[in-house]
């Protein structure tokens, strides 16, 4: 009986041991299945973007939001869609995602427009990744350009272009600029005009205007400028001056640019300058080149041709001085464009031209404008123009023109 009891105890223990072993094996299998499912789910999520596959539009649930309606950075389960045509996404190193439109990246500063946060300026070092759904031009350090949509992740960037996928390291990226869908998109400009009229004891009509037309790409910039003033008092000219400039720039690097072709044309009969033409070339440097402020300085050299409006005559009616002169010129200048607020802009340009070897021929021009935006295309402009000609040539009657001319203009500008 003792043997039978012992046998039953042993059988019961064996059955219990077999049940425990089966339960252990079952739990182990379930655990392995859970781990495998979690790894497979993570690998299949859009958090790990496959840089071998082009961006495709997908759908995802809306992000978790805080009390202010902003995306909750702590919501680890949500990620934005793969790039589509509706928005661009930027991920900060903190893990926060920003939705909006990426305008450009230059000088390690990204310009990003958010519907909720408005215009943002982000340091590139604070950005962990991005998903660009709009076509952009990606410019590398060696000046190579790729146009298309792109994803940046783990220090690598994949861009999908018309020629196929291109992949490169983050540190090789120099800038990101908008891709013009039409050639017309490369152009922008402005025209501003101020007019006044007086009648009665004095009949006077004044008109001043300025404008520019600019074509910008990732590697070049072409710009045409004009400003002029005409004033008529009782049928006679009281002011009549005009300046036009054409300039072509080639960007050599993030900071430096070359201006191989510059042409400046000036006329002011009251400075006794019928025509002054100055072709030149220059080297320039970007002090600032951000979304809010652009400041360039440059220095160059060229030739200077001047024709006087009149010259003194002797008793026989022969000119005492040459009407035309030709010499060299050293030129330096600067241009500043500053978006002070969303509605107020300030621009300033200054140019100093020094004759060589006739150093007494010095010409200075300063033009500055404060613009208040009324609508998207209409501005109110307050402008000041200063022209100085050292030692201006004598006129036919022997008088010497004033060296300085200052014009202040109030007018309306049209942006396009």
CSV table of C-alpha atoms in Angstrom, one decimal:
chain,number,residue,atom,x,y,z
A,1,UNK,CA,0.0,0.0,0.0
A,2,UNK,CA,2.9,2.3,0.8
A,3,UNK,CA,4.3,1.4,-2.5
A,4,UNK,CA,1.0,2.3,-4.2
A,5,UNK,CA,0.7,5.6,-2.3
A,6,UNK,CA,4.3,6.4,-3.3
A,7,UNK,CA,3.5,5.5,-6.9
A,8,UNK,CA,0.4,7.7,-6.9
A,9,UNK,CA,2.4,10.6,-5.3
A,10,UNK,CA,5.1,10.2,-8.0
A,11,UNK,CA,2.5,10.1,-10.8
A,12,UNK,CA,0.7,13.2,-9.4
A,13,UNK,CA,4.1,15.0,-9.1
A,14,UNK,CA,5.0,14.0,-12.7
A,15,UNK,CA,1.6,15.3,-14.0
A,16,UNK,CA,2.0,18.6,-12.1
A,17,UNK,CA,5.6,18.9,-13.5
A,18,UNK,CA,4.4,18.2,-17.0
A,19,UNK,CA,1.6,20.8,-16.7
A,20,UNK,CA,4.1,23.4,-15.4
A,21,UNK,CA,6.5,22.7,-18.3
A,22,UNK,CA,3.8,23.0,-20.8
A,23,UNK,CA,2.6,26.3,-19.3
A,24,UNK,CA,6.2,27.6,-19.3
A,25,UNK,CA,6.6,26.7,-22.9
A,26,UNK,CA,3.3,28.4,-23.8
A,27,UNK,CA,4.2,31.6,-22.0
A,28,UNK,CA,7.7,31.6,-23.6
A,29,UNK,CA,6.1,31.2,-27.1
A,30,UNK,CA,3.6,34.0,-26.3
A,31,UNK,CA,6.4,36.3,-25.1
A,32,UNK,CA,8.5,35.6,-28.2
A,33,UNK,CA,5.5,36.3,-30.4
A,34,UNK,CA,4.9,39.7,-28.6
A,35,UNK,CA,8.5,40.7,-29.0
A,36,UNK,CA,8.6,39.7,-32.6
A,37,UNK,CA,5.4,41.5,-33.3
A,38,UNK,CA,6.6,44.7,-31.6
A,39,UNK,CA,9.9,44.7,-33.6
A,40,UNK,CA,8.1,44.0,-36.8
A,41,UNK,CA,5.6,46.8,-36.1
A,42,UNK,CA,8.3,49.3,-35.4
A,43,UNK,CA,10.2,48.3,-38.5
A,44,UNK,CA,7.1,48.7,-40.6
A,45,UNK,CA,6.1,52.1,-39.1
A,46,UNK,CA,6.8,55.3,-41.0
A,47,UNK,CA,9.2,56.3,-38.2
A,48,UNK,CA,11.8,54.4,-40.0
A,49,UNK,CA,11.6,55.8,-43.5
A,50,UNK,CA,13.0,53.5,-46.2
A,51,UNK,CA,15.4,55.7,-48.1
A,52,UNK,CA,15.3,53.2,-50.9
A,53,UNK,CA,11.6,53.9,-51.6
A,54,UNK,CA,10.3,57.2,-53.0
A,55,UNK,CA,7.9,59.3,-50.8
A,56,UNK,CA,4.3,58.2,-51.2
A,57,UNK,CA,1.2,59.7,-49.7
A,58,UNK,CA,-0.1,57.8,-46.7
A,59,UNK,CA,-2.8,58.5,-44.2
A,60,UNK,CA,-2.3,58.7,-40.5
A,61,UNK,CA,-4.5,59.7,-37.5
A,62,UNK,CA,-4.2,63.3,-36.3
A,63,UNK,CA,-1.6,64.0,-33.7
A,64,UNK,CA,-2.4,64.1,-30.0
A,65,UNK,CA,-2.7,67.7,-28.9
A,66,UNK,CA,-2.3,69.6,-25.7
A,67,UNK,CA,-4.7,72.2,-24.3
A,68,UNK,CA,-3.4,74.8,-26.8
A,69,UNK,CA,-4.2,72.6,-29.8
A,70,UNK,CA,-0.5,72.0,-30.5
A,71,UNK,CA,1.0,68.6,-31.3
A,72,UNK,CA,1.9,66.7,-28.2
A,73,UNK,CA,5.6,65.9,-28.4
A,74,UNK,CA,5.1,63.2,-25.8
A,75,UNK,CA,2.8,61.2,-28.1
A,76,UNK,CA,5.4,58.7,-29.2
A,77,UNK,CA,2.9,56.7,-31.3
A,78,UNK,CA,2.2,59.5,-33.8
A,79,UNK,CA,4.4,60.4,-36.7
A,80,UNK,CA,3.5,62.6,-39.8
A,81,UNK,CA,2.8,61.1,-43.1
A,82,UNK,CA,5.4,60.4,-45.7
A,83,UNK,CA,5.8,63.6,-47.8
A,84,UNK,CA,2.8,64.5,-49.8
A,85,UNK,CA,1.8,67.7,-51.7
A,86,UNK,CA,-0.1,69.1,-48.7
A,87,UNK,CA,2.6,70.0,-46.3
A,88,UNK,CA,6.2,69.8,-45.2
A,89,UNK,CA,7.3,68.4,-41.9
A,90,UNK,CA,10.3,69.2,-39.7
A,91,UNK,CA,11.3,67.2,-36.6
A,92,UNK,CA,13.3,69.0,-33.9
A,93,UNK,CA,15.9,67.2,-31.8
A,94,UNK,CA,13.4,67.3,-28.9
A,95,UNK,CA,11.1,65.0,-30.9
A,96,UNK,CA,8.6,67.7,-31.7
A,97,UNK,CA,7.1,67.8,-35.2
A,98,UNK,CA,6.3,71.1,-37.1
A,99,UNK,CA,3.8,71.1,-40.0
A,100,UNK,CA,3.9,73.9,-42.6
A,101,UNK,CA,6.0,75.0,-45.5
A,102,UNK,CA,9.8,74.9,-45.8
A,103,UNK,CA,10.8,78.0,-47.7
A,104,UNK,CA,14.6,77.7,-47.7
A,105,UNK,CA,17.7,76.8,-45.9
A,106,UNK,CA,20.8,78.9,-46.0
A,107,UNK,CA,23.7,79.7,-43.7
A,108,UNK,CA,22.5,76.8,-41.5
A,109,UNK,CA,19.2,78.6,-40.9
A,110,UNK,CA,15.9,77.2,-42.0
A,111,UNK,CA,13.0,79.5,-42.9
A,112,UNK,CA,9.7,77.6,-42.1
A,113,UNK,CA,6.2,78.9,-42.2
A,114,UNK,CA,3.7,77.3,-39.8
A,115,UNK,CA,-0.1,77.9,-40.0
A,116,UNK,CA,-0.2,78.1,-36.2
A,117,UNK,CA,3.2,79.6,-35.3
A,118,UNK,CA,3.6,81.9,-38.4
A,119,UNK,CA,7.1,82.4,-39.8
A,120,UNK,CA,9.9,80.6,-37.9
A,121,UNK,CA,13.7,80.8,-38.2
A,122,UNK,CA,15.2,77.5,-37.1
A,123,UNK,CA,18.9,76.6,-36.5
A,124,UNK,CA,19.7,73.6,-38.7
A,125,UNK,CA,21.6,72.0,-35.8
A,126,UNK,CA,18.4,71.8,-33.9
A,127,UNK,CA,16.7,69.9,-36.6
A,128,UNK,CA,16.8,66.1,-36.5
A,129,UNK,CA,14.9,65.4,-39.7
A,130,UNK,CA,12.5,66.6,-42.3
A,131,UNK,CA,10.0,65.4,-44.8
A,132,UNK,CA,9.6,67.8,-47.7
A,133,UNK,CA,6.5,67.2,-49.8
A,134,UNK,CA,6.9,70.2,-52.1
A,135,UNK,CA,9.5,70.4,-54.8
A,136,UNK,CA,12.7,72.1,-53.7
A,137,UNK,CA,16.2,72.6,-55.0
A,138,UNK,CA,18.8,71.0,-52.8
A,139,UNK,CA,22.2,72.6,-53.4
A,140,UNK,CA,25.3,70.7,-52.3
A,141,UNK,CA,28.7,72.1,-51.3
A,142,UNK,CA,30.2,71.2,-54.7
A,143,UNK,CA,27.3,73.3,-56.3
A,144,UNK,CA,25.5,70.1,-57.5
A,145,UNK,CA,21.7,70.6,-57.5
A,146,UNK,CA,18.9,68.2,-57.1
A,147,UNK,CA,15.2,69.1,-57.6
A,148,UNK,CA,12.4,67.1,-56.0
A,149,UNK,CA,11.0,65.9,-52.7
A,150,UNK,CA,13.2,64.6,-49.9
A,151,UNK,CA,13.5,62.9,-46.5
A,152,UNK,CA,16.3,63.5,-44.0
A,153,UNK,CA,16.9,60.9,-41.3
A,154,UNK,CA,19.9,59.8,-39.3
A,155,UNK,CA,22.2,62.2,-41.0
A,156,UNK,CA,21.3,61.1,-44.5
A,157,UNK,CA,19.1,62.8,-47.1
A,158,UNK,CA,17.3,61.1,-49.9
A,159,UNK,CA,15.9,63.3,-52.7
A,160,UNK,CA,13.6,61.9,-55.4
A,161,UNK,CA,14.2,63.8,-58.6
A,162,UNK,CA,13.0,63.4,-62.2
A,163,UNK,CA,16.3,61.4,-62.9
A,164,UNK,CA,15.7,59.1,-59.9
A,165,UNK,CA,16.7,58.9,-56.3
A,166,UNK,CA,19.8,60.8,-55.1
A,167,UNK,CA,21.2,60.2,-51.6
A,168,UNK,CA,23.9,62.3,-49.8
A,169,UNK,CA,25.1,63.1,-46.3
A,170,UNK,CA,23.6,65.9,-44.3
A,171,UNK,CA,26.9,67.8,-44.0
A,172,UNK,CA,27.1,68.0,-47.8
A,173,UNK,CA,23.9,70.1,-48.0
A,174,UNK,CA,24.6,73.8,-48.6
A,175,UNK,CA,21.1,75.2,-49.1
A,176,UNK,CA,17.5,74.5,-50.0
A,177,UNK,CA,15.7,77.0,-52.2
A,178,UNK,CA,12.2,77.0,-53.8
A,179,UNK,CA,11.9,75.2,-57.1
A,180,UNK,CA,10.3,77.4,-59.8
A,181,UNK,CA,7.5,75.6,-61.5
A,182,UNK,CA,7.5,78.3,-64.2
A,183,UNK,CA,10.3,80.5,-65.5
A,184,UNK,CA,8.2,83.5,-64.4
A,185,UNK,CA,8.5,82.3,-60.8
A,186,UNK,CA,12.2,83.2,-60.9
A,187,UNK,CA,11.4,86.9,-61.3
A,188,UNK,CA,10.2,89.5,-58.8
A,189,UNK,CA,10.2,93.3,-58.7
A,190,UNK,CA,8.8,96.6,-57.6
A,191,UNK,CA,7.7,99.9,-59.1
A,192,UNK,CA,7.1,103.0,-56.9
A,193,UNK,CA,5.9,106.4,-58.0
A,194,UNK,CA,5.4,109.8,-56.2
A,195,UNK,CA,3.7,112.7,-57.9
A,196,UNK,CA,2.9,116.3,-56.8
A,197,UNK,CA,1.5,119.3,-58.6
A,198,UNK,CA,1.2,123.0,-57.6
A,199,UNK,CA,-0.7,125.8,-59.4
A,200,UNK,CA,-1.4,129.4,-58.7
A,201,UNK,CA,1.4,131.8,-57.9
A,202,UNK,CA,3.8,128.9,-58.7
A,203,UNK,CA,3.2,126.3,-61.3
A,204,UNK,CA,5.2,123.2,-60.4
A,205,UNK,CA,5.0,119.5,-61.2
A,206,UNK,CA,7.3,117.0,-59.5
A,207,UNK,CA,7.6,113.3,-60.2
A,208,UNK,CA,10.0,110.8,-58.7
A,209,UNK,CA,10.1,107.1,-59.1
A,210,UNK,CA,12.2,104.0,-58.6
A,211,UNK,CA,11.9,100.3,-59.3
A,212,UNK,CA,13.8,97.1,-59.7
A,213,UNK,CA,13.4,93.8,-61.6
A,214,UNK,CA,15.3,90.7,-60.3
A,215,UNK,CA,15.8,87.2,-61.4
A,216,UNK,CA,17.1,84.8,-58.8
A,217,UNK,CA,18.2,81.1,-58.9
A,218,UNK,CA,20.2,79.0,-56.6
A,219,UNK,CA,23.5,79.9,-58.4
A,220,UNK,CA,22.9,83.3,-60.1
A,221,UNK,CA,21.2,86.6,-59.7
A,222,UNK,CA,20.3,89.2,-62.3
A,223,UNK,CA,19.0,92.7,-61.2
A,224,UNK,CA,18.0,95.9,-63.0
A,225,UNK,CA,17.5,99.1,-60.9
A,226,UNK,CA,16.2,102.5,-61.9
A,227,UNK,CA,15.5,105.8,-60.0
A,228,UNK,CA,14.9,109.2,-61.3
A,229,UNK,CA,13.4,112.7,-60.6
A,230,UNK,CA,11.8,115.3,-62.8
A,231,UNK,CA,10.7,118.7,-61.6
A,232,UNK,CA,9.2,121.4,-63.8
A,233,UNK,CA,8.6,125.0,-62.5
A,234,UNK,CA,6.7,127.4,-64.7
A,235,UNK,CA,7.6,125.4,-67.8
A,236,UNK,CA,11.3,125.1,-67.0
A,237,UNK,CA,13.2,122.1,-65.7
A,238,UNK,CA,14.1,122.4,-62.0
A,239,UNK,CA,15.4,118.9,-61.6
A,240,UNK,CA,16.1,116.1,-64.1
A,241,UNK,CA,18.3,113.2,-63.1
A,242,UNK,CA,18.2,109.5,-63.9
A,243,UNK,CA,20.2,106.4,-62.9
A,244,UNK,CA,19.9,102.9,-64.2
A,245,UNK,CA,22.0,99.8,-63.2
A,246,UNK,CA,22.2,96.3,-64.5
A,247,UNK,CA,24.1,93.7,-62.5
A,248,UNK,CA,24.8,90.0,-62.8
A,249,UNK,CA,26.0,87.9,-59.9
A,250,UNK,CA,27.4,84.4,-59.7
A,251,UNK,CA,27.4,82.7,-56.3
A,252,UNK,CA,30.8,81.1,-55.6
A,253,UNK,CA,30.0,79.8,-52.1
A,254,UNK,CA,27.6,80.3,-49.2
A,255,UNK,CA,29.2,83.8,-48.6
A,256,UNK,CA,31.1,84.9,-51.7
A,257,UNK,CA,29.8,85.9,-55.1
A,258,UNK,CA,31.3,87.3,-58.3
A,259,UNK,CA,29.8,90.2,-60.3
A,260,UNK,CA,31.4,89.8,-63.7
A,261,UNK,CA,29.1,92.3,-65.5
A,262,UNK,CA,27.9,95.6,-64.0
A,263,UNK,CA,26.7,98.6,-66.0
A,264,UNK,CA,25.8,101.9,-64.4
A,265,UNK,CA,24.3,104.7,-66.4
A,266,UNK,CA,23.8,108.2,-64.9
A,267,UNK,CA,22.5,111.6,-66.2
A,268,UNK,CA,21.9,114.9,-64.3
A,269,UNK,CA,21.9,118.1,-66.3
A,270,UNK,CA,22.0,120.1,-63.1
A,271,UNK,CA,25.3,118.5,-62.1
A,272,UNK,CA,26.4,119.2,-65.7
A,273,UNK,CA,26.5,115.5,-66.5
A,274,UNK,CA,24.9,114.7,-69.8
A,275,UNK,CA,25.9,111.1,-69.6
A,276,UNK,CA,28.2,108.9,-67.4
A,277,UNK,CA,28.6,105.3,-68.3
A,278,UNK,CA,30.5,102.9,-66.0
A,279,UNK,CA,31.0,99.3,-66.9
A,280,UNK,CA,32.7,97.3,-64.1
A,281,UNK,CA,33.2,94.0,-62.3
A,282,UNK,CA,33.3,93.2,-58.6
A,283,UNK,CA,33.7,90.6,-55.9
A,284,UNK,CA,31.0,90.6,-53.2
A,285,UNK,CA,30.4,89.1,-49.7
A,286,UNK,CA,27.2,88.3,-47.9
A,287,UNK,CA,27.4,89.7,-44.3
A,288,UNK,CA,23.9,88.5,-43.6
A,289,UNK,CA,21.7,86.4,-45.9
A,290,UNK,CA,18.6,85.3,-43.9
A,291,UNK,CA,14.8,85.6,-44.3
A,292,UNK,CA,14.8,88.8,-42.3
A,293,UNK,CA,17.9,90.6,-43.4
A,294,UNK,CA,20.2,90.6,-46.5
A,295,UNK,CA,23.4,92.6,-46.4
A,296,UNK,CA,26.0,92.5,-49.1
A,297,UNK,CA,29.3,94.5,-49.5
A,298,UNK,CA,31.5,94.5,-52.6
A,299,UNK,CA,34.5,96.1,-54.2
A,300,UNK,CA,35.4,96.3,-57.9
A,301,UNK,CA,37.0,98.2,-60.7
A,302,UNK,CA,36.0,99.5,-64.2
A,303,UNK,CA,36.1,102.2,-66.7
A,304,UNK,CA,34.3,105.6,-66.5
A,305,UNK,CA,33.1,107.6,-69.5
A,306,UNK,CA,31.7,111.1,-68.8
A,307,UNK,CA,30.2,113.6,-71.2
A,308,UNK,CA,29.5,117.1,-69.8
A,309,UNK,CA,26.2,118.9,-70.6
A,310,UNK,CA,28.2,122.1,-71.4
A,311,UNK,CA,31.7,123.5,-71.1
A,312,UNK,CA,33.1,127.0,-70.9
A,313,UNK,CA,34.0,128.6,-74.2
A,314,UNK,CA,36.7,131.1,-75.1
A,315,UNK,CA,36.2,134.4,-76.9
A,316,UNK,CA,36.3,132.5,-80.2
A,317,UNK,CA,33.6,130.1,-79.1
A,318,UNK,CA,36.1,127.2,-78.7
A,319,UNK,CA,35.7,124.9,-75.6
A,320,UNK,CA,38.2,125.6,-72.8
A,321,UNK,CA,37.8,122.1,-71.4
A,322,UNK,CA,37.2,118.7,-72.9
A,323,UNK,CA,33.5,117.8,-73.2
A,324,UNK,CA,34.3,114.0,-72.9
A,325,UNK,CA,36.6,112.3,-70.4
A,326,UNK,CA,37.6,108.6,-70.0
A,327,UNK,CA,39.5,107.1,-67.1
A,328,UNK,CA,39.4,104.2,-64.7
A,329,UNK,CA,37.4,103.8,-61.6
A,330,UNK,CA,37.5,102.0,-58.3
A,331,UNK,CA,34.1,101.2,-56.9
A,332,UNK,CA,32.8,100.0,-53.6
A,333,UNK,CA,29.3,99.6,-52.4
A,334,UNK,CA,26.8,97.9,-50.1
A,335,UNK,CA,23.1,96.9,-50.2
A,336,UNK,CA,20.9,96.2,-47.1
A,337,UNK,CA,17.4,94.8,-47.2
A,338,UNK,CA,15.8,94.4,-43.7
A,339,UNK,CA,12.3,93.1,-42.9
A,340,UNK,CA,11.8,95.0,-39.6
A,341,UNK,CA,8.3,93.6,-39.1
A,342,UNK,CA,5.9,91.7,-41.2
A,343,UNK,CA,4.6,95.0,-42.6
A,344,UNK,CA,7.6,97.3,-42.5
A,345,UNK,CA,10.7,96.9,-44.7
A,346,UNK,CA,13.8,99.1,-45.0
A,347,UNK,CA,16.3,99.0,-47.8
A,348,UNK,CA,19.5,101.0,-48.4
A,349,UNK,CA,22.1,101.0,-51.1
A,350,UNK,CA,25.3,103.0,-51.2
A,351,UNK,CA,27.9,103.4,-54.0
A,352,UNK,CA,31.3,105.2,-54.0
A,353,UNK,CA,33.1,105.7,-57.3
A,354,UNK,CA,36.6,107.0,-57.3
A,355,UNK,CA,38.3,108.0,-60.6
A,356,UNK,CA,41.7,106.7,-61.5
A,357,UNK,CA,44.1,108.4,-61.9
A,358,UNK,CA,41.9,111.5,-61.6
A,359,UNK,CA,41.1,110.9,-57.9
A,360,UNK,CA,39.3,114.3,-57.7
A,361,UNK,CA,36.5,112.7,-59.7
A,362,UNK,CA,34.5,111.2,-56.8
A,363,UNK,CA,30.9,110.2,-57.0
A,364,UNK,CA,28.6,109.0,-54.3
A,365,UNK,CA,25.1,107.8,-54.4
A,366,UNK,CA,22.9,106.8,-51.4
A,367,UNK,CA,19.3,105.6,-51.8
A,368,UNK,CA,17.1,104.4,-48.9
A,369,UNK,CA,13.4,103.5,-48.7
A,370,UNK,CA,11.1,102.7,-45.8
A,371,UNK,CA,8.1,100.7,-47.0
A,372,UNK,CA,4.8,100.1,-45.1
A,373,UNK,CA,2.8,97.2,-46.5
A,374,UNK,CA,-0.9,98.0,-47.1
A,375,UNK,CA,-1.8,94.9,-49.0
A,376,UNK,CA,0.1,92.0,-50.5
A,377,UNK,CA,1.1,94.0,-53.5
A,378,UNK,CA,0.7,97.7,-52.4
A,379,UNK,CA,3.1,99.6,-50.3
A,380,UNK,CA,3.5,103.2,-49.0
A,381,UNK,CA,7.1,104.3,-49.6
A,382,UNK,CA,9.2,107.1,-48.1
A,383,UNK,CA,12.5,107.4,-50.0
A,384,UNK,CA,15.6,109.6,-49.7
A,385,UNK,CA,18.1,109.9,-52.5
A,386,UNK,CA,21.5,111.6,-52.0
A,387,UNK,CA,23.9,112.3,-54.9
A,388,UNK,CA,27.3,113.9,-54.4
A,389,UNK,CA,29.8,114.8,-57.2
A,390,UNK,CA,33.1,116.2,-56.0
A,391,UNK,CA,34.5,119.0,-58.2
A,392,UNK,CA,31.7,119.0,-60.8
A,393,UNK,CA,32.7,120.4,-64.2
A,394,UNK,CA,32.0,124.0,-64.9
A,395,UNK,CA,29.1,125.0,-67.1
A,396,UNK,CA,29.2,127.1,-70.3
A,397,UNK,CA,28.7,130.3,-68.3
A,398,UNK,CA,31.5,129.4,-65.9
A,399,UNK,CA,29.3,128.6,-62.9
A,400,UNK,CA,30.1,125.5,-60.9
A,401,UNK,CA,27.1,123.2,-59.9
A,402,UNK,CA,26.4,122.4,-56.3
A,403,UNK,CA,28.1,119.2,-55.2
A,404,UNK,CA,25.2,117.7,-53.3
A,405,UNK,CA,21.6,116.9,-54.3
A,406,UNK,CA,19.0,115.5,-51.9
A,407,UNK,CA,15.5,114.3,-52.9
A,408,UNK,CA,12.8,113.1,-50.5
A,409,UNK,CA,9.9,111.3,-52.0
A,410,UNK,CA,6.6,110.0,-50.7
A,411,UNK,CA,4.8,107.6,-53.0
A,412,UNK,CA,3.0,104.3,-53.5
A,413,UNK,CA,4.8,101.1,-54.6
A,414,UNK,CA,3.5,98.0,-56.4
A,415,UNK,CA,5.2,94.6,-55.6
A,416,UNK,CA,5.1,91.8,-58.1
